[in-house]
XYZ file of C-alpha atoms in Angstrom:
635
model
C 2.088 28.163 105.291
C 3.227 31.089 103.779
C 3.606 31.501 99.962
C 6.767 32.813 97.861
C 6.222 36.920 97.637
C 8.278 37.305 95.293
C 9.901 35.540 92.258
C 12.586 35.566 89.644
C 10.961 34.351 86.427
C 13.957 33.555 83.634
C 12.421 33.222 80.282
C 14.642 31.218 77.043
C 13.601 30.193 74.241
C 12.537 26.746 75.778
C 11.297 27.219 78.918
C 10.323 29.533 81.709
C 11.681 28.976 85.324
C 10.387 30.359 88.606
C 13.501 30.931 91.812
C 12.095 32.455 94.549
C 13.806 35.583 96.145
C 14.633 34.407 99.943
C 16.249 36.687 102.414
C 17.637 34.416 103.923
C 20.373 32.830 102.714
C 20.344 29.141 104.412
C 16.901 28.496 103.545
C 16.894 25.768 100.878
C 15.764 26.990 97.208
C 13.103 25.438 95.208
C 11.891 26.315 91.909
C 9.405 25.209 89.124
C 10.557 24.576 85.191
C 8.109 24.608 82.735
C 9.125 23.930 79.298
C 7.387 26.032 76.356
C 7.118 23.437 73.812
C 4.606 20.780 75.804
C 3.601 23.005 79.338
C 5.510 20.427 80.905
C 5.755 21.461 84.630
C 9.042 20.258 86.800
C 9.768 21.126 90.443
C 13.211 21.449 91.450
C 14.469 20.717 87.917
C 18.653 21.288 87.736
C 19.473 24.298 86.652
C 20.471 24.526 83.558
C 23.042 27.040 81.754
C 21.415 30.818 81.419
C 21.133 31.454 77.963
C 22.661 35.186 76.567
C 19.853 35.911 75.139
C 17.576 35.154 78.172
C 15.187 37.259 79.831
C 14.985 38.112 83.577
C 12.105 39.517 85.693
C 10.675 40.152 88.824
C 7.551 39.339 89.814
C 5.178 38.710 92.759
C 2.778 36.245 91.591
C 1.503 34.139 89.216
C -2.292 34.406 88.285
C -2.498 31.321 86.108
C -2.254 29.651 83.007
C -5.086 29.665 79.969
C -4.968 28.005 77.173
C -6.029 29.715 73.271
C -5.688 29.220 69.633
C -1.953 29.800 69.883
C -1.719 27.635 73.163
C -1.047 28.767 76.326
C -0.514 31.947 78.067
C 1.072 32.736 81.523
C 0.135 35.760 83.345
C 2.325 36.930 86.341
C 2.353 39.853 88.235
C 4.934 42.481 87.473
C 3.443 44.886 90.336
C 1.411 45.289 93.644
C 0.464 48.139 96.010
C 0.017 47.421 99.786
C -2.889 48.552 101.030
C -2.326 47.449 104.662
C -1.603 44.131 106.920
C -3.900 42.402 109.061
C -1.805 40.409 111.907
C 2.207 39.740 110.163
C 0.677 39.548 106.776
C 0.763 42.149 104.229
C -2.496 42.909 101.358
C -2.181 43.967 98.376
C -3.641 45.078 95.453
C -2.980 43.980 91.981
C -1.325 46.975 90.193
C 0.308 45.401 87.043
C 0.485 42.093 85.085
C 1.736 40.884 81.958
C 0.663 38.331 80.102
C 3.708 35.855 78.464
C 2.825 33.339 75.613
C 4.169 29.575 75.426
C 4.610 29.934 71.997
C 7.399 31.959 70.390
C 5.146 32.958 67.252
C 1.716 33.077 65.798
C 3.407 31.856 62.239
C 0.712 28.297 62.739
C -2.262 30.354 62.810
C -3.832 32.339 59.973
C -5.236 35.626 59.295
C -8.410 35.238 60.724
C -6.901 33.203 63.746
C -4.948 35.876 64.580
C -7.124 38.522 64.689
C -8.789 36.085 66.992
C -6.247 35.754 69.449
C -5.697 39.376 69.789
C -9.695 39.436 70.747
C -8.882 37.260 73.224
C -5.666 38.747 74.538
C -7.568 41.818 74.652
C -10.475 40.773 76.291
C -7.992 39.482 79.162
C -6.587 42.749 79.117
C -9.914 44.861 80.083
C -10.897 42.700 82.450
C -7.679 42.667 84.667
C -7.613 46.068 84.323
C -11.468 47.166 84.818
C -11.643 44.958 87.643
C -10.005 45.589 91.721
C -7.577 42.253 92.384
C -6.168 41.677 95.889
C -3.853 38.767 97.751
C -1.572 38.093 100.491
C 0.709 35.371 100.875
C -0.443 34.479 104.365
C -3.489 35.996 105.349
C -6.556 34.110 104.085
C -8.522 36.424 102.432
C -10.743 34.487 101.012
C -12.189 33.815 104.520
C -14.232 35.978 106.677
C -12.595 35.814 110.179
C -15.140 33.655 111.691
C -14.297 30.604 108.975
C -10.672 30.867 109.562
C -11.763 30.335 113.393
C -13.015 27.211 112.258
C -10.307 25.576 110.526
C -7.624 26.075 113.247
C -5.730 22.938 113.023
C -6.041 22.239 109.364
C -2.713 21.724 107.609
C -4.092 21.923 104.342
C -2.123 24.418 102.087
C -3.748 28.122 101.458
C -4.800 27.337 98.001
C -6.846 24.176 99.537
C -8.187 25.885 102.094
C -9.284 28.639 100.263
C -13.292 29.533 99.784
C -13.544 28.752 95.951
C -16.480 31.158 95.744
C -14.026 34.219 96.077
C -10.647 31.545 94.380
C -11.348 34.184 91.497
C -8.346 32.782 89.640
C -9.026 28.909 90.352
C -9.438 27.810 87.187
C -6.312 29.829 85.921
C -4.671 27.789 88.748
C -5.954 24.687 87.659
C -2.203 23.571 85.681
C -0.814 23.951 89.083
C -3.272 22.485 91.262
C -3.476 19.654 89.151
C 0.050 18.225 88.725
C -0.020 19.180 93.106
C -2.644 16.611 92.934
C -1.313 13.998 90.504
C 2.290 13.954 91.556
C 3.016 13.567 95.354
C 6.666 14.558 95.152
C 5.816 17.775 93.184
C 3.885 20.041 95.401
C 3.250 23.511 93.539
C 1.232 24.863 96.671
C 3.926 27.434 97.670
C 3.055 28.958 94.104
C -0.472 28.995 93.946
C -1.802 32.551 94.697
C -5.448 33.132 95.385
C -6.449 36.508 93.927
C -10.131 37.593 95.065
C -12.064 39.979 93.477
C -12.741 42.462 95.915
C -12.700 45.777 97.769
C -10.297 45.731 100.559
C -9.745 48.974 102.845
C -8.053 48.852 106.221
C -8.034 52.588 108.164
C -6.511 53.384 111.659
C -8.900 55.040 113.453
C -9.204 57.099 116.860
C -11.941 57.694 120.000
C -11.865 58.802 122.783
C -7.688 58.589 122.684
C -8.237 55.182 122.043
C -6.932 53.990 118.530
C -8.318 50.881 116.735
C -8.612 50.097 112.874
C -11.422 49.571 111.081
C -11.735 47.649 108.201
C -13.967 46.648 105.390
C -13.700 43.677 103.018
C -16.271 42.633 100.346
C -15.871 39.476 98.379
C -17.674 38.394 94.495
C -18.266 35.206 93.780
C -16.829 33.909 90.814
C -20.063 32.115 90.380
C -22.668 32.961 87.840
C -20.503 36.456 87.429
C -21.307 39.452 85.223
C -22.337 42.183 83.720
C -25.542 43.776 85.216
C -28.139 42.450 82.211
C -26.425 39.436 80.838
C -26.596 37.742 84.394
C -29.480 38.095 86.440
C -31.274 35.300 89.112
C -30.340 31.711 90.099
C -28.874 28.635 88.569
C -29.619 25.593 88.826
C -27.100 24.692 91.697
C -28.499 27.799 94.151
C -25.428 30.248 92.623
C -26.738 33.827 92.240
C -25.823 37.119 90.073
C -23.211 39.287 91.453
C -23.121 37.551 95.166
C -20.699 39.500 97.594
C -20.119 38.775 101.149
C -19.149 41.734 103.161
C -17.278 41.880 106.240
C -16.737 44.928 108.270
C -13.963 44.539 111.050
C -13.141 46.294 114.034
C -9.497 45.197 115.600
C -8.230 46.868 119.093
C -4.583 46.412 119.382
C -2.404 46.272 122.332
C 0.748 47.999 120.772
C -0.915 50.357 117.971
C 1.226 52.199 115.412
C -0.630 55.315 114.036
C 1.431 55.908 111.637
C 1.327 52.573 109.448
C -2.421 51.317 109.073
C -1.510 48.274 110.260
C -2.827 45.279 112.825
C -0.102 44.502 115.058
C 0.326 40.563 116.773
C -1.610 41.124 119.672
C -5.342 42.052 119.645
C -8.646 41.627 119.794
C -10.821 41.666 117.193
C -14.563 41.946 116.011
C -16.182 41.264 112.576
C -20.124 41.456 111.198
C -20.682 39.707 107.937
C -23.384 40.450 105.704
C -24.543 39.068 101.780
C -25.806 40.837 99.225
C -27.096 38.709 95.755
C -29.722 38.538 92.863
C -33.227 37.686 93.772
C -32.635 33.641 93.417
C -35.433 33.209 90.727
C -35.092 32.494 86.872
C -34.936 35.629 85.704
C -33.756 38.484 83.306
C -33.795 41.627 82.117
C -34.434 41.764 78.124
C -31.944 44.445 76.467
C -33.419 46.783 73.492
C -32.088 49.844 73.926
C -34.805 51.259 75.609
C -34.223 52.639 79.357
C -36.679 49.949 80.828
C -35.510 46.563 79.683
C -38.091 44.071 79.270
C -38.784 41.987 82.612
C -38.490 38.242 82.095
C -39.660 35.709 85.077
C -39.275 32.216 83.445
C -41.497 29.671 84.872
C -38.851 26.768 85.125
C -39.686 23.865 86.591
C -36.461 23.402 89.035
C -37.580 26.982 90.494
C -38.288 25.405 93.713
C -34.820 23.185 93.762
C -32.632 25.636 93.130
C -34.307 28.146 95.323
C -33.961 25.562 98.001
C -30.241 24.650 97.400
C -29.288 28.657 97.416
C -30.890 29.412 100.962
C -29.656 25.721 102.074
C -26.310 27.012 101.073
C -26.716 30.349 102.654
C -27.984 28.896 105.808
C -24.777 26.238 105.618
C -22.503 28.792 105.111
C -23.943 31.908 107.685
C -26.575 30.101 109.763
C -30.149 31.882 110.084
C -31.183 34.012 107.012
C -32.762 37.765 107.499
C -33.728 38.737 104.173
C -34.533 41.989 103.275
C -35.898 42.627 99.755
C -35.746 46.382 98.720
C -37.352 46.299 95.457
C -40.864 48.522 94.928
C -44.286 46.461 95.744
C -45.662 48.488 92.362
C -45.405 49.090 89.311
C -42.691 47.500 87.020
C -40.796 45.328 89.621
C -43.914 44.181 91.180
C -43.502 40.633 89.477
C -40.691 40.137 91.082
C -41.347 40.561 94.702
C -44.448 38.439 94.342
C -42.186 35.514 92.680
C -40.033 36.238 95.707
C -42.623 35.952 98.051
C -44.524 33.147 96.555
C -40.863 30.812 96.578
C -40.455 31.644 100.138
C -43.884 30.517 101.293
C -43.254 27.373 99.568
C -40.121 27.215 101.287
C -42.084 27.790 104.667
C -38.237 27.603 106.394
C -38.489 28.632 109.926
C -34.735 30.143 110.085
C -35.689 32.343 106.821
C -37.286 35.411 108.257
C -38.287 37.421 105.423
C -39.137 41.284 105.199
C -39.814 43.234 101.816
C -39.541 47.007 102.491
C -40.380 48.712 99.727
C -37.417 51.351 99.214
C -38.077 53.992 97.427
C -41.713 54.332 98.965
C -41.058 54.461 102.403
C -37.692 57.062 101.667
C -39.467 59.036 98.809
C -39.194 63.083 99.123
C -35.720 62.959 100.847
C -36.807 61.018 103.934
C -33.941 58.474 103.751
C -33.826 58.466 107.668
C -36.783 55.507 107.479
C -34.000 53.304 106.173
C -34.040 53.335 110.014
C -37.305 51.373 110.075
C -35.563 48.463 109.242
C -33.670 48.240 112.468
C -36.646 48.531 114.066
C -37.940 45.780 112.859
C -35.239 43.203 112.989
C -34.100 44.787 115.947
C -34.217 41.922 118.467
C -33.012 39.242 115.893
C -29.847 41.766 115.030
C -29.254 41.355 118.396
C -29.178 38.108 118.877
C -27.147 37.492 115.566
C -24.382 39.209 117.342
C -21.142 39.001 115.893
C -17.746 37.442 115.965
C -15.230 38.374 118.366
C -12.019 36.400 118.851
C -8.399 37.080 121.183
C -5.477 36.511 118.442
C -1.572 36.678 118.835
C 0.016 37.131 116.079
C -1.363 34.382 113.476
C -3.144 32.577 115.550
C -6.762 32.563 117.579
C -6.320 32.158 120.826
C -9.561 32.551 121.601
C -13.237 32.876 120.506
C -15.330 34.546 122.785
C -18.761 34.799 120.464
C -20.126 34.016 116.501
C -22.459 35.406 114.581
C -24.827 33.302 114.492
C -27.324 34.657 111.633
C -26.583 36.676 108.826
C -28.942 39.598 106.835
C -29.337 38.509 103.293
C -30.383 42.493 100.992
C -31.109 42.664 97.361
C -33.052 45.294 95.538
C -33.062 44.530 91.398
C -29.418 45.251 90.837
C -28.049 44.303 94.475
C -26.406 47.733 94.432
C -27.294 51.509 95.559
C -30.109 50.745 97.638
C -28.646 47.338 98.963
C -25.663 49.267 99.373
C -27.529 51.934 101.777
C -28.931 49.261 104.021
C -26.200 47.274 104.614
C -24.336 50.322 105.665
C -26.786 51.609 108.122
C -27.196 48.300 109.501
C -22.920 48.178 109.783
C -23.684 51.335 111.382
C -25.834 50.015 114.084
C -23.212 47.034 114.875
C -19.980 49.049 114.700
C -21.541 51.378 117.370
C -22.478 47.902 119.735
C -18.714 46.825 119.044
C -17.143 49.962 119.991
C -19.347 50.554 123.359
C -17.808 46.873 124.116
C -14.466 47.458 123.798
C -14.990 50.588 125.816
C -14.007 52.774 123.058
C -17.392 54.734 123.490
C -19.398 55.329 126.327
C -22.382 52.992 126.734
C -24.774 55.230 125.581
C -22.570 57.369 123.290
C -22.271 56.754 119.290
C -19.394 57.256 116.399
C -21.475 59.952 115.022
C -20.457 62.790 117.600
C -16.907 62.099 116.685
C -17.125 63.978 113.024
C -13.495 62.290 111.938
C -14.651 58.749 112.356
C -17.670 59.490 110.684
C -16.539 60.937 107.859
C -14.064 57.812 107.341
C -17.071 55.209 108.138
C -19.207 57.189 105.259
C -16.323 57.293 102.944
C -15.352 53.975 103.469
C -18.850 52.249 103.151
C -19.574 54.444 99.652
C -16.103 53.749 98.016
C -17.723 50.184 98.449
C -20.348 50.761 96.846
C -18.586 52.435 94.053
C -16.490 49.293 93.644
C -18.902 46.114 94.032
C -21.036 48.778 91.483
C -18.667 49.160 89.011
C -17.934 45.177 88.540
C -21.509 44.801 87.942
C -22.884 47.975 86.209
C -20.001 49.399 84.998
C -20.398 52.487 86.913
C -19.730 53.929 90.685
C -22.833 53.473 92.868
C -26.289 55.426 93.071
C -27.331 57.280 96.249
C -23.383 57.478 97.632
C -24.229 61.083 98.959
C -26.621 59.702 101.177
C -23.709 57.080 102.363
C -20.874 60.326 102.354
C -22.742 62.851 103.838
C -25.971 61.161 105.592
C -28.101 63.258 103.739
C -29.821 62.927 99.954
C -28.827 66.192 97.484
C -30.017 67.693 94.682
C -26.613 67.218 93.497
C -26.614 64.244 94.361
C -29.474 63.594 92.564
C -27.399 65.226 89.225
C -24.470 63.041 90.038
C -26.878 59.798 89.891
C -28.248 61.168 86.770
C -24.971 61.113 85.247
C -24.234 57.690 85.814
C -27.747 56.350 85.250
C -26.696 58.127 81.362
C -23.652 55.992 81.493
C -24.677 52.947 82.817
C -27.746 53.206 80.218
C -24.630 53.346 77.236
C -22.927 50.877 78.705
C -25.264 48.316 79.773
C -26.504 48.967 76.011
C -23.760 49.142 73.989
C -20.805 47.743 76.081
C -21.282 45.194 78.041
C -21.136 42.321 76.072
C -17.488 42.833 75.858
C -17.252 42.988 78.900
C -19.310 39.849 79.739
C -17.479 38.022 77.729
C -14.280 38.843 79.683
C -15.698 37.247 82.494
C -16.937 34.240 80.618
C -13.113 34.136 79.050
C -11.005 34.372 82.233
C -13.782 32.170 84.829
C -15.519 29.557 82.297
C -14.843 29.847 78.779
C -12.794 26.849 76.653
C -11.424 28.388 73.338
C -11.683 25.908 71.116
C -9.715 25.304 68.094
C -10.855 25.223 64.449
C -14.926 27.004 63.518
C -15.681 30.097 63.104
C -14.565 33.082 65.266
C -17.708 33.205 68.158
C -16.955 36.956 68.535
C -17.849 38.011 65.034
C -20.403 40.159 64.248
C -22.714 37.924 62.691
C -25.636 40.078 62.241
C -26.850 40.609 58.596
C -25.632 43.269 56.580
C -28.259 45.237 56.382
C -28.725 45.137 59.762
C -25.045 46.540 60.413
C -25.534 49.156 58.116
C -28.995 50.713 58.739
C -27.319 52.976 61.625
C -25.080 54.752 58.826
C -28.615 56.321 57.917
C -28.569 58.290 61.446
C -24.841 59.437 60.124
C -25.731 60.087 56.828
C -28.645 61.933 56.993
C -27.077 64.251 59.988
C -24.399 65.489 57.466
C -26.651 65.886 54.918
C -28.668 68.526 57.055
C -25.348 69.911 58.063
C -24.698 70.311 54.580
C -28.442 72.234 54.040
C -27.082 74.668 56.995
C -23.696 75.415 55.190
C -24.384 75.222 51.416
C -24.441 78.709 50.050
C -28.166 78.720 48.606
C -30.992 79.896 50.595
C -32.242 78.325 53.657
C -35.549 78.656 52.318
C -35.449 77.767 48.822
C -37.465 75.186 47.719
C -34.650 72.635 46.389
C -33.134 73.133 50.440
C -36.057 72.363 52.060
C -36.932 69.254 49.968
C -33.854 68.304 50.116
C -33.979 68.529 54.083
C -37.347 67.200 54.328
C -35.746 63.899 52.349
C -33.140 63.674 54.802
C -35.185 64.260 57.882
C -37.406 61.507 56.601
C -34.305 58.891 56.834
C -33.295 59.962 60.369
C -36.838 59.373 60.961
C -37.597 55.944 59.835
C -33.969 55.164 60.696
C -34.523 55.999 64.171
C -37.700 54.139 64.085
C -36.449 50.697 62.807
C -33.453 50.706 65.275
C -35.338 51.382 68.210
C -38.553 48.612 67.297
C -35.533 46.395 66.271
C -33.405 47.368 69.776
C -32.596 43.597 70.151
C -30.515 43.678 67.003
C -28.087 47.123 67.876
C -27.801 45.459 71.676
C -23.967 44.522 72.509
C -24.405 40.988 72.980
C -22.332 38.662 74.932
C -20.837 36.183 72.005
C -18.671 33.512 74.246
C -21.256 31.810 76.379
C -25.045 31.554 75.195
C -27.481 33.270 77.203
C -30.558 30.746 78.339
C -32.777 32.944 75.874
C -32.786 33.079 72.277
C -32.766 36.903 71.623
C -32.651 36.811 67.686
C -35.763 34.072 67.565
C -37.618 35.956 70.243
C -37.432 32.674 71.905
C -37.627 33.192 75.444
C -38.230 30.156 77.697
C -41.613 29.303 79.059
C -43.581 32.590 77.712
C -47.479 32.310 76.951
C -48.138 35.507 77.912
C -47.756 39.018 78.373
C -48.940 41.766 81.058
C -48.455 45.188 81.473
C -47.914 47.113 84.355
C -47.781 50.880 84.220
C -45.296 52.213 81.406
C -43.138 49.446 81.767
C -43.421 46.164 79.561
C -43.156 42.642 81.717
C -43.377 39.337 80.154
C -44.445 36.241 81.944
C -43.836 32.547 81.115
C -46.282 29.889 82.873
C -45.430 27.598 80.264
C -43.263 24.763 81.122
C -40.491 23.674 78.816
């Protein structure tokens, strides 16, 4: 099944109506009615007589419906950018949107609610635009290649077939899927657009005068989705914090075009999977505007459950687990491995092989070339993961000559630069098996003595980074010259400097926002009537003890400028009074960080920051510089 690419949307004043554009003349026209007043939705409703004063558009999707104080809102897609095609079906990337309300005017809310709704609206607004959106209309790119192997001969429409972990806009879809599901002789499916959050780059490639494409897709879950401090760990059903699944592809086509980075009908083609996700423990990371957070382990008493259910799912999902934990074996982030360790023993799983390399030991001083160690010692289980490999014409699998039948689980604290660095060198490793199989290299030869392809592999694998990074931290990746370039910089070093600075500011100061636009568009009911959630509802004083900082800068500003002398006695008290403000000013805000924090205000975080209440704590330790604090105390 392929879905409608692209759409005439009519709005009046009573209703909006999708026509599909078809190319073909003789193919019989559908369309969808939806009338403003109620949301009622009608398939194949008569036409009925075009308004003067209607409004006509083009679009190429709709995203979904979702419902706020001034009732619903439609958001379509008024643009899209093709980033390449994989067998007949284009990708693309969402470049544009706009968002359409049901109701013709705000007049039935008041003041308040409508500086509400344009929170809202707004919040909707950053995160389709902070965030990388792709679809196609008949490629399933929600599935790696090995699960679309697996449901060959399953009629089910795209939207049903679909992973929901990368569905990002499911529950935007939900009007649609819904009256599919309640109303046999109404099927919406041929509407309903799976957009995945993702990085999607296809590149044609050449060796040895022998061209392929090479491709690399990473998925996020829209499960327990985030910011980098406002979700951290495991729930309670095995989801973890800023999951991706990453598949690298390698496609060898009988009739390549060079010029359009595209994968023809006939080919063969290879892919390696590999996850990346939070250490699946209850945890956090305690914001208060200091660099190092507070470390938070919560003793909760379904631990072991939902430790269980996350590696039962990973298992389900990608067989055998190699798990690689990256994070340091000292000092501040010590807690964390041991928690890791101690979950896994209870486990006792014999397809969980488990391996914590300490990162930033064994590759201190520059030597990032003992990443290399880690091959070493997974080497005979990486090869007998393997990977998939599969004969396809056109749309279809002919054939499946192998699976992967394992799958290498990283994480270091964030799931980012240093996950990021593994999971490329361990790509690395694979892409070089795939290519001596196809006979694209030698059997003993590698990609890196062909300098083009290894450029594009390194670019490729860090503009990943930068992506899956930026979702999560609000920044590009850490440790991307190492990924570019194969070797760690000085100015590289500057570079990560500048957007540990950043990330510190906006981790600090920003992200609630932006947590809160994922909580709005993935899980978040507005609710009519109460009080606004995303007011400020700190106490006054509180709000106002920063003007201090402002006010007592100008003042000293004013010392520097007034015509008196510097050093007259009136200056310099008057200075000394001033400096005294900033002081204690500075003081209070940072022993009070918790309250000058950018909070997430939609969805309640499992800790009570303002009470101090933090689940399970009876103690504290202290390790090094950093502060940890440890519950053992059931609630």
């Amino acid at each position: 099944m392929v879905l409608h690419n692209s759409l005439r949307l009519y709005i009046s004043v009573d209703t909006f109506t999708f026509e599909p554009v078809y190319n073909n003349p003789s193919v019989v026209t559908e369309n969808i009615v939806i009338q403003r007043s109620n949301g009622e939705v009608c398939l194949n409703a008569p036409a009925g007589r075009v308004a003067a004063d209607e409004e006509v558009m083009m679009i190429f999707g709709i995203i979904g419906f979702i419902r706020l104080l001034a009732g619903e809102y439609m958001i379509v897609i008024t643009d899209r950018q093709k980033v390449g095609r994989i067998g007949e079906h284009d990708i693309f990337k969402l470049k544009d949107y706009r968002i359409v309300p049901f109701s013709r005017n705000n007049m039935a809310l008041s003041d308040a609610q409508t500086g509400e709704e344009a929170s809202y609206i707004s919040l909707l607004h950053s995160h389709l635009q902070s965030g990388e959106f792709h679809f196609s209309y008949g490629y399933e790119l929600t599935h790696t290649l090995q699960r679309q192997s697996e449901l060959r001969g399953i009629t089910k429409p795209i939207w049903e077939r679909a992973d929901e972990r990368f569905f990002w806009n499911y529950r935007l879809q939900s009007k649609f899927i819904e009256h599919t599901r309640t109303h046999r002789d109404q099927d919406l499916s041929n509407f309903i657009l799976p957009i995945v959050n993702s990085f999607v780059e296809l590149k044609a490639a050449e060796i040895n005068r022998k061209p392929f494409t090479f491709a690399l897709i990473s998925r996020r879950s829209r499960h327990r989705a985030g910011t980098r401090y406002f979700s951290r760990g495991v729930d309670s059903e095995g989801n973890v914090s800023n999951f991706n699944e990453t598949e690298q592809i390698v496609v060898l086509d009988s009739v390549p075009d060079a010029a359009v980075q595209t994968i023809p009908g006939n080919y063969t083609m290879l892919a390696h999977v590999q996850t990346r996700g939070s250490i699946p423990i209850f945890w956090t990371q305690i914001n208060n505007i200091k660099y190092t957070p507070k470390l938070q382990i919560f003793d909760n008493p379904d631990i072991e459950n939902a430790f269980r259910r996350h590696f039962e799912t990973q298992k389900r999902l990608y067989g055998p687990q190699i798990v690689i934990n990256l994070i340091n074996k000292k000092g501040y982030e010590r807690p964390m491995g041991a928690a890791f360790s101690k979950q896994i023993d209870i486990l006792n799983d014999p397809q969980i092989k488990y391996h914590h390399f300490d990162f930033h030991h064994e590759c201190s001083k520059m030597r990032w070339h003992r990443v290399s160690l880690l091959l070493d010692h997974f080497h005979s289980d990486l090869v007998a993961q393997g990977y998939f490999k599969a004969e396809v014409n056109r749309d279809t699998i002919q054939r499946v000559y192998q699976r992967q039948t394992s799958a290498v689980r990283t994480n270091c604290m964030d799931c980012l630069d240093r996950t990021n660095v593994v999971q490329s060198v361990i790509s690395r490793w694979v892409l070089n098996r795939q290519l001596q199989e196809l006979e694209i290299l030698l059997p003993n030869e590698t990609f890196e003595t062909w300098d083009q392809f290894e450029t594009l592999f390194r670019n490729v694998w860090a503009d990943n980074a930068d992506v899956v990074s930026c979702a999560y931290s609000g920044t590009g990746a850490l440790k991307t010259d190492y990924t570019r370039t194969g070797e760690r910089t000085k100015i590289g070093a500057l570079h990560d400097l500048e957007n540990s600075i950043i990330r510190y500011v906006k981790n600090n100061f920003m992200d609630g926002a932006r947590q809160d636009a994922y909580d709005l568009f993935l899980v978040y009911d507005v609710h009519e009537g109460g009080s606004d959630p995303l007011i400020d509802g700190r106490p006054l004083h509180l709000k106002l003890i920063p003007l201090g900082l402002v006010v007592g800068f100008a003042m000293l500003v004013a010392c520097a400028i007034i015509p008196e002398s510097i050093s007259s006695t009136h200056v310099i008290l008057f200075a000394s009074f001033w400096v005294a403000v900033i002081g204690y000013t500075a003081y209070f805000i940072i022993t009070n960080g918790v309250y000058y924090v950018n909070w997430p205000r939609l969805v309640p975080l499992d800790y009570d920051v303002s009470m101090h209440k933090f689940p399970g704590i009876s103690s504290e330790a202290k390790l090094g510089a950093a502060e940890v604090e440890l519950g053992w105390k059931n609630e």
